[in-house]
XYZ file of C-alpha atoms in Angstrom:
617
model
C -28.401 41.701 -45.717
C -29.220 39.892 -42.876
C -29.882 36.970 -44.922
C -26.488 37.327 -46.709
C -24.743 37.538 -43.262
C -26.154 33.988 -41.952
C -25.629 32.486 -44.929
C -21.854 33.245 -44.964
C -21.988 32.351 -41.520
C -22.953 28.927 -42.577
C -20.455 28.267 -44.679
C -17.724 29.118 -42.671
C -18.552 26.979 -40.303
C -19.665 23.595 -42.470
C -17.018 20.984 -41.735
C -13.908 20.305 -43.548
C -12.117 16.798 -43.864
C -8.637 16.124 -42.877
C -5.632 16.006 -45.762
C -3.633 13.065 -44.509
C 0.274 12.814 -45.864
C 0.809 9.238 -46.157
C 3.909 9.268 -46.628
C 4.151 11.968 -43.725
C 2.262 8.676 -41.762
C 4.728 6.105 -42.360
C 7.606 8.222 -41.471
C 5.999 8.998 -38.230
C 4.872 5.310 -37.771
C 8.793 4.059 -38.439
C 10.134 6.788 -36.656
C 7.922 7.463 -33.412
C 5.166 4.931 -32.742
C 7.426 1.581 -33.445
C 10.757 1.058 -32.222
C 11.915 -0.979 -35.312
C 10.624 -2.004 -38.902
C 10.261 -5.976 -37.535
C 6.762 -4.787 -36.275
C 5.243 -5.102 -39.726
C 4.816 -8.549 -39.536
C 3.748 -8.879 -36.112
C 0.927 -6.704 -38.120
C 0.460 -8.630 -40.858
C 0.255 -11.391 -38.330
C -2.054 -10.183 -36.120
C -4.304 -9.095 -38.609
C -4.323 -12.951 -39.988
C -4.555 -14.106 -36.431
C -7.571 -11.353 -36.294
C -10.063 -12.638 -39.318
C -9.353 -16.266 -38.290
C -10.719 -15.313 -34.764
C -13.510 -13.954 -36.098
C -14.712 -16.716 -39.297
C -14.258 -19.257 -36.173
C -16.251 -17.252 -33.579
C -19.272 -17.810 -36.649
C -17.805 -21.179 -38.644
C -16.045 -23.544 -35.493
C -15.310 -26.024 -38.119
C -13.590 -23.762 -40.427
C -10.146 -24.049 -40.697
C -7.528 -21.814 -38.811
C -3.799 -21.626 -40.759
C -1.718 -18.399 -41.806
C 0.794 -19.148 -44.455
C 4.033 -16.580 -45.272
C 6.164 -17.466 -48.286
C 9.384 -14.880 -48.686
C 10.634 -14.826 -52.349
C 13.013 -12.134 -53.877
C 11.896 -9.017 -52.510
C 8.042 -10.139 -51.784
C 6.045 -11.345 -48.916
C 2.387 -13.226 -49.549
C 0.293 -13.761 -46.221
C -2.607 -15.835 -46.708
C -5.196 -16.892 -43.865
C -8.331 -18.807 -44.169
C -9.984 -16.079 -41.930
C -13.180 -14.020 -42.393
C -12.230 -12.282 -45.528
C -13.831 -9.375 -46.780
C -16.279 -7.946 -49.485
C -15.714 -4.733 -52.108
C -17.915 -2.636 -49.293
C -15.506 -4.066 -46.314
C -12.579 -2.752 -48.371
C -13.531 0.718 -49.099
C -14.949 0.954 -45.458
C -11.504 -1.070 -43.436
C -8.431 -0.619 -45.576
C -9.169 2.423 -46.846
C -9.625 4.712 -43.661
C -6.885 5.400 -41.797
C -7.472 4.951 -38.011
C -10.762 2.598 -38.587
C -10.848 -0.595 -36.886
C -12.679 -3.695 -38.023
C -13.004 -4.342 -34.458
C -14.671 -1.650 -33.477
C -17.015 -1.190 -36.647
C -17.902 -4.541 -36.163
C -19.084 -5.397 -39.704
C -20.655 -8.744 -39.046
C -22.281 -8.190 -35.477
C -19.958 -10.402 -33.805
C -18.963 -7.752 -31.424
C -19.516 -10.672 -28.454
C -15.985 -12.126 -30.200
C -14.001 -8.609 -29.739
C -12.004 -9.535 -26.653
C -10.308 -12.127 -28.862
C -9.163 -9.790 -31.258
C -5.305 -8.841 -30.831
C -5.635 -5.248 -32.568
C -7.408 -2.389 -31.623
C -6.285 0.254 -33.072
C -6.880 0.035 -36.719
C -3.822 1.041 -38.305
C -2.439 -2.735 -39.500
C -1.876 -2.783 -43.003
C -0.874 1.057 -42.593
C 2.403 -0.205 -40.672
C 3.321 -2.790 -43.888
C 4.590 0.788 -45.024
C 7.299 1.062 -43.518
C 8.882 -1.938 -45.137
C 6.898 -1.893 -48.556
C 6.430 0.155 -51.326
C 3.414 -1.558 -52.628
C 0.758 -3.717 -50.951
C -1.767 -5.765 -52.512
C -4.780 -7.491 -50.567
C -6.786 -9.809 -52.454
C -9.964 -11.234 -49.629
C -12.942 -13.297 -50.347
C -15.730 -13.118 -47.409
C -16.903 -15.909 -45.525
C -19.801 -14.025 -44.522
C -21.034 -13.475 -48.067
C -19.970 -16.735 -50.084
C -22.048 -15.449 -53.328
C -19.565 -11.955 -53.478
C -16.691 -11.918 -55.733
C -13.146 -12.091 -54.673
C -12.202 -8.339 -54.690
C -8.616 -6.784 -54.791
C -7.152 -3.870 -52.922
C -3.455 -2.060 -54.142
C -1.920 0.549 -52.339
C 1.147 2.630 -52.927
C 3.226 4.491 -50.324
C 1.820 7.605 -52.071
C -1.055 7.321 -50.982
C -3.245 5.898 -53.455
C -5.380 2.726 -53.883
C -7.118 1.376 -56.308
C -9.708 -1.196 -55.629
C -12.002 -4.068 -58.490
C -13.858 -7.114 -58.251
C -11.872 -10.419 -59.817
C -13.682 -13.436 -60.953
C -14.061 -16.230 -58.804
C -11.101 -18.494 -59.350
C -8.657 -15.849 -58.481
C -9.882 -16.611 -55.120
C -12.021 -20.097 -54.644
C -11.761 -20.289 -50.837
C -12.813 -17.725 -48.227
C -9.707 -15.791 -46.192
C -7.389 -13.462 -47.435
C -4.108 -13.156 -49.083
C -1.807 -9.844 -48.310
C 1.170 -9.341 -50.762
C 4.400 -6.489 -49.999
C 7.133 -5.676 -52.178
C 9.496 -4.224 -50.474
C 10.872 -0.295 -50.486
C 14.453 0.414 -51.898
C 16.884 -0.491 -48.752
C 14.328 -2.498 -47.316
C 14.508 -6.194 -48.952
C 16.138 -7.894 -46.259
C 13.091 -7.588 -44.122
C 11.446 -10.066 -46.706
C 13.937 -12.989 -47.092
C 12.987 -16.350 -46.168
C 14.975 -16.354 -43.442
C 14.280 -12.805 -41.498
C 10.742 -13.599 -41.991
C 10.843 -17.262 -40.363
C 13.024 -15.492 -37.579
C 10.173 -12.467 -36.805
C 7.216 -15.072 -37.231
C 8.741 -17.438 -34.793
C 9.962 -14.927 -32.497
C 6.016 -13.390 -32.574
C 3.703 -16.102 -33.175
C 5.361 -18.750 -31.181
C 2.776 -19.134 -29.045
C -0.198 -18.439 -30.861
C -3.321 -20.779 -31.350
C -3.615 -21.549 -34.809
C -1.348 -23.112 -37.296
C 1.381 -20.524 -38.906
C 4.236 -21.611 -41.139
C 6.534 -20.148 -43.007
C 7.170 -21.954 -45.852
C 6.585 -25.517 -44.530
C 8.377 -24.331 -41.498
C 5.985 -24.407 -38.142
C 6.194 -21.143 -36.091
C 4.001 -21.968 -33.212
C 5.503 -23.876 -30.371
C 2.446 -25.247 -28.363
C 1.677 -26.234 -25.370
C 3.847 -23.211 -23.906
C 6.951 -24.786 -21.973
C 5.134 -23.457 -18.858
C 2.482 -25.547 -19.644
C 3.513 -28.977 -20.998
C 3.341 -32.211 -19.431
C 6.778 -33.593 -18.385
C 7.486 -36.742 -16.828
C 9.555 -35.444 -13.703
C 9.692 -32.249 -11.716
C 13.137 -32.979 -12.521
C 12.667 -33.110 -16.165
C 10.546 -29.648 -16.235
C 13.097 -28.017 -14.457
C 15.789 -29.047 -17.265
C 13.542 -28.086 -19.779
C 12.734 -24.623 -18.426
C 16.083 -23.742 -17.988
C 16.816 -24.699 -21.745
C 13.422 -22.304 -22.524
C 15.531 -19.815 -20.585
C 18.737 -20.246 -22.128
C 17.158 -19.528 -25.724
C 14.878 -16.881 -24.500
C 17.012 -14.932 -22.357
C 21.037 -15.853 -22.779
C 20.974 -17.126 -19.158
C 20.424 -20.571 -16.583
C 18.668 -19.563 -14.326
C 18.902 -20.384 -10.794
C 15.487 -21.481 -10.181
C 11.907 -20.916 -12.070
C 8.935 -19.697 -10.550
C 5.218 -20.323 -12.089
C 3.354 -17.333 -12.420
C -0.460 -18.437 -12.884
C -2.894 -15.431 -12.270
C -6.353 -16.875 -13.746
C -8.596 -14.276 -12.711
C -6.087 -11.955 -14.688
C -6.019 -14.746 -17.667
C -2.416 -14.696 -16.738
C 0.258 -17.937 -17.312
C 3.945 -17.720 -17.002
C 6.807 -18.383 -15.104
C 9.998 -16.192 -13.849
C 13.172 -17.176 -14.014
C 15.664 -16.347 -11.066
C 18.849 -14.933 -12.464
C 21.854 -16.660 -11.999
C 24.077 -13.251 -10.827
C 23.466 -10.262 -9.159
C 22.189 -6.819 -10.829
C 22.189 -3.772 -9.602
C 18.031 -2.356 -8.335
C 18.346 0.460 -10.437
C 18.782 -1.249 -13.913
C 15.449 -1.626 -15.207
C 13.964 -5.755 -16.064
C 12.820 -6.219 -18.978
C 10.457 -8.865 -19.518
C 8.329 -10.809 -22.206
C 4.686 -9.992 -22.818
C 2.171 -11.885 -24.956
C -1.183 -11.140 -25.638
C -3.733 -13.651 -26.801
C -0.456 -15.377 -28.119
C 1.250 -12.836 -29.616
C 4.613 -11.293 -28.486
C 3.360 -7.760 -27.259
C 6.835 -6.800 -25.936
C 10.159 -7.907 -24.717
C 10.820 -4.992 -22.804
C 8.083 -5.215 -20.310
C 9.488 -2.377 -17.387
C 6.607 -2.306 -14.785
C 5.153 -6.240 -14.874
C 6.537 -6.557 -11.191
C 7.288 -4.464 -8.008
C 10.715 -2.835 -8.224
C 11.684 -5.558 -5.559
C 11.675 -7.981 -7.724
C 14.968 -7.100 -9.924
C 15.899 -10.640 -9.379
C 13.712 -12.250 -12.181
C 12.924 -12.404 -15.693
C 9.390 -12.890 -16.754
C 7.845 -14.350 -20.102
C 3.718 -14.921 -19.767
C 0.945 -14.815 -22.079
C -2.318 -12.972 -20.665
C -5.572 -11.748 -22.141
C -6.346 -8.958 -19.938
C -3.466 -5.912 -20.119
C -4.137 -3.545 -22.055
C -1.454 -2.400 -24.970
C -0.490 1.033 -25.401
C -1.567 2.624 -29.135
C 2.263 0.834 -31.143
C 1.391 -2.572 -29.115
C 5.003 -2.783 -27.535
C 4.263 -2.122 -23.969
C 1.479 -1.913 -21.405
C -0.706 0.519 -20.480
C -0.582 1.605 -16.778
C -4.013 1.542 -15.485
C -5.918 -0.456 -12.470
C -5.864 -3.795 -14.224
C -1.356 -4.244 -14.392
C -1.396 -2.639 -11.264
C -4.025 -5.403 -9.963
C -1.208 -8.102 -11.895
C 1.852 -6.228 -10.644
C 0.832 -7.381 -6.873
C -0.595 -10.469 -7.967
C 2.689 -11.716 -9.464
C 5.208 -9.844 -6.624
C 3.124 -12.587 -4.116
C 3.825 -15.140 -6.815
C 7.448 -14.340 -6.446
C 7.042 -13.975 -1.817
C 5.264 -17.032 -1.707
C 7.727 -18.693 -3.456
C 10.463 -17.365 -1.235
C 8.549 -18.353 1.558
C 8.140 -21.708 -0.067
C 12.002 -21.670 0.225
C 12.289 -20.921 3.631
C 9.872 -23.353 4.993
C 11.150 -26.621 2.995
C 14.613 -26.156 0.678
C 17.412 -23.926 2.953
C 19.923 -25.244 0.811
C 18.387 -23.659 -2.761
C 17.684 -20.307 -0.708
C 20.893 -19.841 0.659
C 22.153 -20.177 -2.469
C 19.780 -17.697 -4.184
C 20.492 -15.357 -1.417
C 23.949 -15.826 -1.674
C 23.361 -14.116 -4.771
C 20.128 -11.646 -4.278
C 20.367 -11.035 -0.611
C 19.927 -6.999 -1.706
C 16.124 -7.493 -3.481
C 14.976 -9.771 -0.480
C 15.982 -7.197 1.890
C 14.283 -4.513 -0.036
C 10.817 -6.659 0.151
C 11.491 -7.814 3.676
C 11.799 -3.607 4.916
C 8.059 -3.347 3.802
C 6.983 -6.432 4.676
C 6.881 -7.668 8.126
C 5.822 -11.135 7.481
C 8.625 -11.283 4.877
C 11.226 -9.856 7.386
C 10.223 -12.663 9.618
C 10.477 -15.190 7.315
C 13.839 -14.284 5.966
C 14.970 -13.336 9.858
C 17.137 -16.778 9.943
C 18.532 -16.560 6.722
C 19.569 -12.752 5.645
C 23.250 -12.252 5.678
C 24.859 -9.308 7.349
C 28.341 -8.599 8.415
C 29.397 -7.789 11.728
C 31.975 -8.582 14.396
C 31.180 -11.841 14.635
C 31.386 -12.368 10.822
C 28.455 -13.016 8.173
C 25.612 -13.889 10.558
C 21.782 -13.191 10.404
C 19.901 -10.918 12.570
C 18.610 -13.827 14.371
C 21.704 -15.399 15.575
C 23.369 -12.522 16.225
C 20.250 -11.123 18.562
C 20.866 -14.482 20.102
C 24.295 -13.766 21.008
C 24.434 -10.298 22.276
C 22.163 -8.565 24.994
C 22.069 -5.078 22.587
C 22.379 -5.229 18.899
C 24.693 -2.084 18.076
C 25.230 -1.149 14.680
C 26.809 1.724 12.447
C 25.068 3.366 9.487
C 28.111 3.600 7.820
C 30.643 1.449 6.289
C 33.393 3.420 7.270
C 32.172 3.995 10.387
C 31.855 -0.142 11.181
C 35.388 -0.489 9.801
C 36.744 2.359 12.201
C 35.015 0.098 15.395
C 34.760 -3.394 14.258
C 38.225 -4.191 15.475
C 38.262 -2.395 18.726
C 34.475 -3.604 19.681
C 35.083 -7.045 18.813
C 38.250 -6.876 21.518
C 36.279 -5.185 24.055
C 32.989 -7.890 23.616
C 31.088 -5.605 22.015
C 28.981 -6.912 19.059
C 28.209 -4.570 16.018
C 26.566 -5.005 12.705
C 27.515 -3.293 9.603
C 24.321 -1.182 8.754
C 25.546 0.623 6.027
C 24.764 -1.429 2.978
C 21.729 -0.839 0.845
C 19.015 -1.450 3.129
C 20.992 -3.136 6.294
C 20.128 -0.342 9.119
C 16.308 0.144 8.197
C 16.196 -3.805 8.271
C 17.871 -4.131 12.010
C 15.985 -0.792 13.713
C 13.020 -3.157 12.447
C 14.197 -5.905 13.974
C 11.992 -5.220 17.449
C 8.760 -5.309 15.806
C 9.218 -8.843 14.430
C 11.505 -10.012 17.469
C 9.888 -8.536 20.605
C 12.516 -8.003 23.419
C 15.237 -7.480 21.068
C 17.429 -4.044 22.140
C 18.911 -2.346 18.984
C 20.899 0.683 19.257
C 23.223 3.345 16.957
C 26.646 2.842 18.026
C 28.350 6.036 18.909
C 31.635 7.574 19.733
C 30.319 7.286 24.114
C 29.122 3.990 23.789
C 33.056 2.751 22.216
C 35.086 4.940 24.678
C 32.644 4.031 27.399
C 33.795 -0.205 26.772
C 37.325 1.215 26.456
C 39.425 0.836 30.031
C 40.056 3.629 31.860
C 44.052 4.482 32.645
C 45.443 4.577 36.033
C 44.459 8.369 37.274
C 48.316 8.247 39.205
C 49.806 7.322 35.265
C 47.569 9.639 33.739
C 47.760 12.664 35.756
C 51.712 11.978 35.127
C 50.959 12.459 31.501
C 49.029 15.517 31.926
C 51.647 17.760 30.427
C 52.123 15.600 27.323
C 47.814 15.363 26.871
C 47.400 19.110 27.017
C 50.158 19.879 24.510
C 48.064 17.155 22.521
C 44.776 18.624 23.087
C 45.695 22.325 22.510
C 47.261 20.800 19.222
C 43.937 19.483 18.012
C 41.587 21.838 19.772
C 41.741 24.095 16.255
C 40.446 21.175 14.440
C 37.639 20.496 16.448
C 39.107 17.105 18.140
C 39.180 16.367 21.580
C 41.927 14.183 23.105
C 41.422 11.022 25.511
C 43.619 7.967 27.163
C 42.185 4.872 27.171
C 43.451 0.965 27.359
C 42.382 -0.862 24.709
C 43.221 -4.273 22.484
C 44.648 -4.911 19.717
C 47.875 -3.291 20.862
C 48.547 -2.796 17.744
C 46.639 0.426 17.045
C 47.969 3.198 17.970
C 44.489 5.593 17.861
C 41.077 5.506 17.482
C 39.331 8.664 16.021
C 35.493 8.399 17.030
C 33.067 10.885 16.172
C 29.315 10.824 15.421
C 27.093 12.380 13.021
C 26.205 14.736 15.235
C 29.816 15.548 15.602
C 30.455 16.021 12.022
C 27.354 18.383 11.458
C 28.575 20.436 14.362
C 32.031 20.200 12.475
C 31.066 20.624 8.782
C 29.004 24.080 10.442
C 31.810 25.296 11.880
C 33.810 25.103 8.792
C 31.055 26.948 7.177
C 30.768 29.403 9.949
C 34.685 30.400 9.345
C 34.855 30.931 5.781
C 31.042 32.456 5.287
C 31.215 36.607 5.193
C 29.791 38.500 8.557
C 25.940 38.029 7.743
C 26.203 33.616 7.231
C 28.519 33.731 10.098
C 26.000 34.984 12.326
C 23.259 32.946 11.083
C 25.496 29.786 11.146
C 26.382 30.864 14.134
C 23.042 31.023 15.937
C 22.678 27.414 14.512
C 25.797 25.842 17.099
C 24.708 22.833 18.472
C 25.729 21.183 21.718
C 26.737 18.075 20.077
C 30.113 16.328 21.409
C 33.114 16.598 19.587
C 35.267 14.351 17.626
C 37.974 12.145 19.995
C 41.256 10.731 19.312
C 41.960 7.991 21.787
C 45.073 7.090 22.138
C 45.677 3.612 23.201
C 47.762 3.644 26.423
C 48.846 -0.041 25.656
C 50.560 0.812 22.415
C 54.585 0.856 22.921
C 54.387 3.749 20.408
C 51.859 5.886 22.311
C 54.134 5.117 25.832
C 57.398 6.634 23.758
C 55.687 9.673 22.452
C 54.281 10.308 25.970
C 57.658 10.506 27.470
C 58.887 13.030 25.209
C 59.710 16.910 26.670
C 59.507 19.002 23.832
C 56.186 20.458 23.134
C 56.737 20.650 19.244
C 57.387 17.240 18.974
C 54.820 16.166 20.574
C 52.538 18.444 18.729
C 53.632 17.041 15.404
C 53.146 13.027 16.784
C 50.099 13.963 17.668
C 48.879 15.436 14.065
C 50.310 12.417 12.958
C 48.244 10.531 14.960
C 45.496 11.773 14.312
C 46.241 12.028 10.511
C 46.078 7.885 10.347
C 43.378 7.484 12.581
C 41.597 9.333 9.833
C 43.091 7.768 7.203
C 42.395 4.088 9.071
C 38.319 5.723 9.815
C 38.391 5.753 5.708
C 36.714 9.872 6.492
C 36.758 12.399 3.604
C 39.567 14.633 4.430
C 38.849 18.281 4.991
C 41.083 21.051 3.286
C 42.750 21.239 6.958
C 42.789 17.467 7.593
C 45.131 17.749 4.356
C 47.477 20.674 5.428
C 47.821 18.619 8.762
C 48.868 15.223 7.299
C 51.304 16.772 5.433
C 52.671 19.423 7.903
C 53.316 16.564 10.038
C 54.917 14.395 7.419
C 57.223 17.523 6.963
C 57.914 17.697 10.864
C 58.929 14.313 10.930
C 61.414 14.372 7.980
C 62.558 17.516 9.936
C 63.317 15.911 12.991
C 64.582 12.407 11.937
C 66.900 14.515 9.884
C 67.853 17.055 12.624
C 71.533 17.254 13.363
C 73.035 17.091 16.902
C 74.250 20.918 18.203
C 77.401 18.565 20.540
C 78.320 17.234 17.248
C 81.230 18.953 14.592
C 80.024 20.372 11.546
C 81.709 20.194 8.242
C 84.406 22.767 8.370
C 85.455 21.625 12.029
C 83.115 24.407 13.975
C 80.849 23.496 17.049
């Protein structure tokens, strides 16, 4: 019994062997791994590109070609590459997942880092464009075995025989597809010279489709030219073709310990650092991808990358990179590429970096808040607006004792007029970027006095008013102030220029937290109120100053009545907020237009002396 029991045991647990769907494959492999059917002869390629690499690594002198010829619905591939014997077939092509690679059928595993593939599934791809696929090898490895034939359908099956020697006289191997129902365009002529060129372009052996020549070498990046002058042209027509674009400028990228050589190419108008670069990867030759996300630091939105390198790693559907310790290692390699040739800039051609950061001011200043040495560098040369109009930090540190700025742009357009008239200088930190750049500005200018400009530091530039005139107006300010002291706004009389403005609201962010908390505090129930309450802060409160020197401000302070002075003042204050460019609160709102109301009221207001209509007084 016992014996029974361990024996069923046994069984139950001897291994099975996986069903596989192929047709359940392809789908997936169409679908999910690739992002388009144009893959499949980057495969075919590759696998060419493959056997050549390895008959050479044994044969030097044997010959290295890949020939495609597109005819009515059919693709042949042949290569002059290793080839393969009956065994190879049965062991390569017909186990899905197996790599000729890794097996390493030949012992010439010291050859494997030339090898494009390395993941086995090649000919399996082919599927999603073909119905049928027939291999026909010979092997250079074993020049006495018969050429042998391979035929697979999209059903799954294969058949596999021996042919006699003439069917195949030289060593290498010759693929042929026909194509799927719906799928014969991928096999004309023309869509095949198209892929091939676009893949194999730079690749080291000699591929043609037809008798047309798909490899392009040496690279552009790498050919001899007779001028700097001439490169340049000639790079910029590379970039034209590649990318749609003239660049501004190109920048070598040549990483040898990474087995990297490239260039970037500067574009020629400004993007925004969110949208994702996509850039052009090849491996060993081959196009890997063209939509390359994390090659460089997310500073460097500014360029557009094509290389070829030998040492990233592809992810398992060979159309982008793995993220591991070696691109991370080529990330920072190729973002000092890109600094050194800013620096490169700086120290010997102002002219062509002004006019690059004329354009990409925004991804210089997002290297230059991380890197010191940068920020130095670019000191002189990064633009920022302020009183004194489009300046850098430098010469504007040069010109003023303290370098005020706002963090805001609607705060810098609120003071910019009134601190210009007064002397003060200001710069406009609230661009991407500007107001971590200038409270940096000490560490890489020592002595240099940077400070947030706030609502004390304008009224405290602004001229005080006669204290005989203003304790004259003292009626008119308190009807003003007990107007505004619901909102949260204090009231102040100043002399200021331009004459022309009327009123200057000034607050602070501390002011509009305290603000934006009380608003809370009044419409939360009992229990908020009290916590919202225990949270008041000390911070000052909004101002409106009004501008003695305005002719406007003079008549409204000489009025008597109370009212209308109440409903000036709202109206002051409504376009000092509107000129501030502030988000208007749900009682900002009711304000404006209560005192647009008033007015209409009391421009239209009748005179009591005067007769009405039917003659009464």
């Amino acid at each position: 019994m016992d014996s029974q029991t361990s024996q069923s045991s046994q069984a139950s647990q001897s291994p099975h062997t996986f069903q596989v769907d192929l047709r359940g494959l392809v789908d997936l492999l169409s679908h999910h791994l690739y992002s388009s059917p144009r893959v499949y002869l980057r495969e075919l390629l590759q696998n060419a590109v493959d056997a050549i690499t390895a008959r050479t690594a044994e044969q030097p002198d044997a010959p290295a070609r890949v020939r495609l010829y597109a005819e009515g619905g059919t693709l042949r591939v042949e290569d002059s590459g290793v080839g393969l014997t009956e065994a190879d077939v049965h062991n390569l092509l017909a186990t899905i997942g197996r790599s000729s690679k890794r097996s390493d059928p030949g012992g010439i595993q010291e050859a494997r880092s030339e090898f494009l593939g390395q993941f086995g599934i090649g000919l399996l791809a082919c599927f999603v464009v073909a119905e049928r696929i027939r291999v026909v090898s010979r092997s250079a490895r074993t020049p006495d075995a018969p050429p042998v034939e391979w035929t697979a359908a999209d059903d799954g099956s294969y058949t596999v025989r021996t042919l006699p020697g003439e069917a195949r006289p030289e060593p290498g191997t010759t693929v042929h597809l026909v194509a799927r129902p719906g799928a014969a365009e991928w096999l004309t002529e023309e869509r095949v010279l198209a892929l091939a060129r676009d893949f194999g372009s730079l690749l080291p052996y000699d591929v043609r489709v037809g008798d047309e020549a798909v490899t392009d070498l040496p690279a552009p990046w790498n050919r001899p030219y007779p001028s700097p002058a001439t490169r340049r042209v000639a790079l910029q027509r590379h970039c034209h073709d590649l990318f749609g674009f003239t660049p501004l400028d190109s920048i070598d990228l040549d990483v040898p310990l990474a087995g990297i050589r490239g260039v970037a190419y500067v574009l020629p108008s400004s993007v925004s650092p969110a949208q994702r670069a996509s850039h052009r990867v090849h491996l060993k030759g081959m196009l890997l991808t063209e939509r390359a996300e994390q090659l460089l630091p997310d500073w460097a939105f500014f360029v557009r990358c094509v290389l070829d390198t030998d040492s990233l790693r592809p992810t398992a559907s060979r159309e982008s990179l793995y993220e591991d310790e070696t691109l991370a290692a080529v990330r920072e390699a190729l973002g000092e590429r890109i600094r050194s040739w800013l620096t490169g800039l700086a120290a010997g051609d102002p002219e062509r970096l002004a006019a690059f950061l004329s354009v990409h001011h925004l991804g210089v200043k997002s290297l230059a808040r991380h890197d010191k040495e940068m920020l130095r560098t670019m000191l002189p040369w990064l633009p920022f607006e302020t009183t004194d109009g489009q300046l850098s930090l430098e010469e504007f540190a040069g010109r003023h004792p303290v370098v005020h700025f706002t963090r805001t742009v609607e705060e810098f357009r609120q003071v910019a007029p009134i601190a210009s008239a007064q002397g003060v200088g200001v710069v406009n930190g609230g661009y991407t970027y500007d107001s971590e750049l200038i409270e940096a500005l000490p560490s890489v200018r020592p002595g240099t006095a940077v400070s947030e400009l706030d609502a004390d530091t304008v009224t405290a530039h602004l001229d005080t008013v006669d204290p005989a005139e203003e304790l004259a107006l003292a009626a008119f300010l308190g009807a003003a102030r007990a107007k505004l002291d619901p909102l949260g706004c204090d009231v102040v009389l100043r002399a200021f220029h331009p004459l022309s403005v009327p009123a200057l609201h000034l607050d602070d962010r501390a002011a509009r937290h305290e603000q934006a908390r009380a608003d809370a505090e009044e419409q939360a129930d009992d229990l908020w109120a009290g916590i919202l309450g225990s949270l008041r802060g000390s911070a000052p409160r909004a101002r409106l100053v009004l501008n003695h020197l305005n002719p406007l401000i003079r008549k409204i302070s000489s009025l008597d009545d109370p009212e209308l002075i109440g409903t000036a003042t709202e109206s002051l204050y409504g376009q000092a907020l509107l000129m501030a460019q502030r988000p208007l609160r749900p009682a900002d709102s009711a304000l404006l237009n209560r005192a647009f109301i008033g007015l209409l009221e009391w421009a239209t207001h009748s005179d009591p002396t005067e007769p009405t209509e039917d003659g009464r007084r």
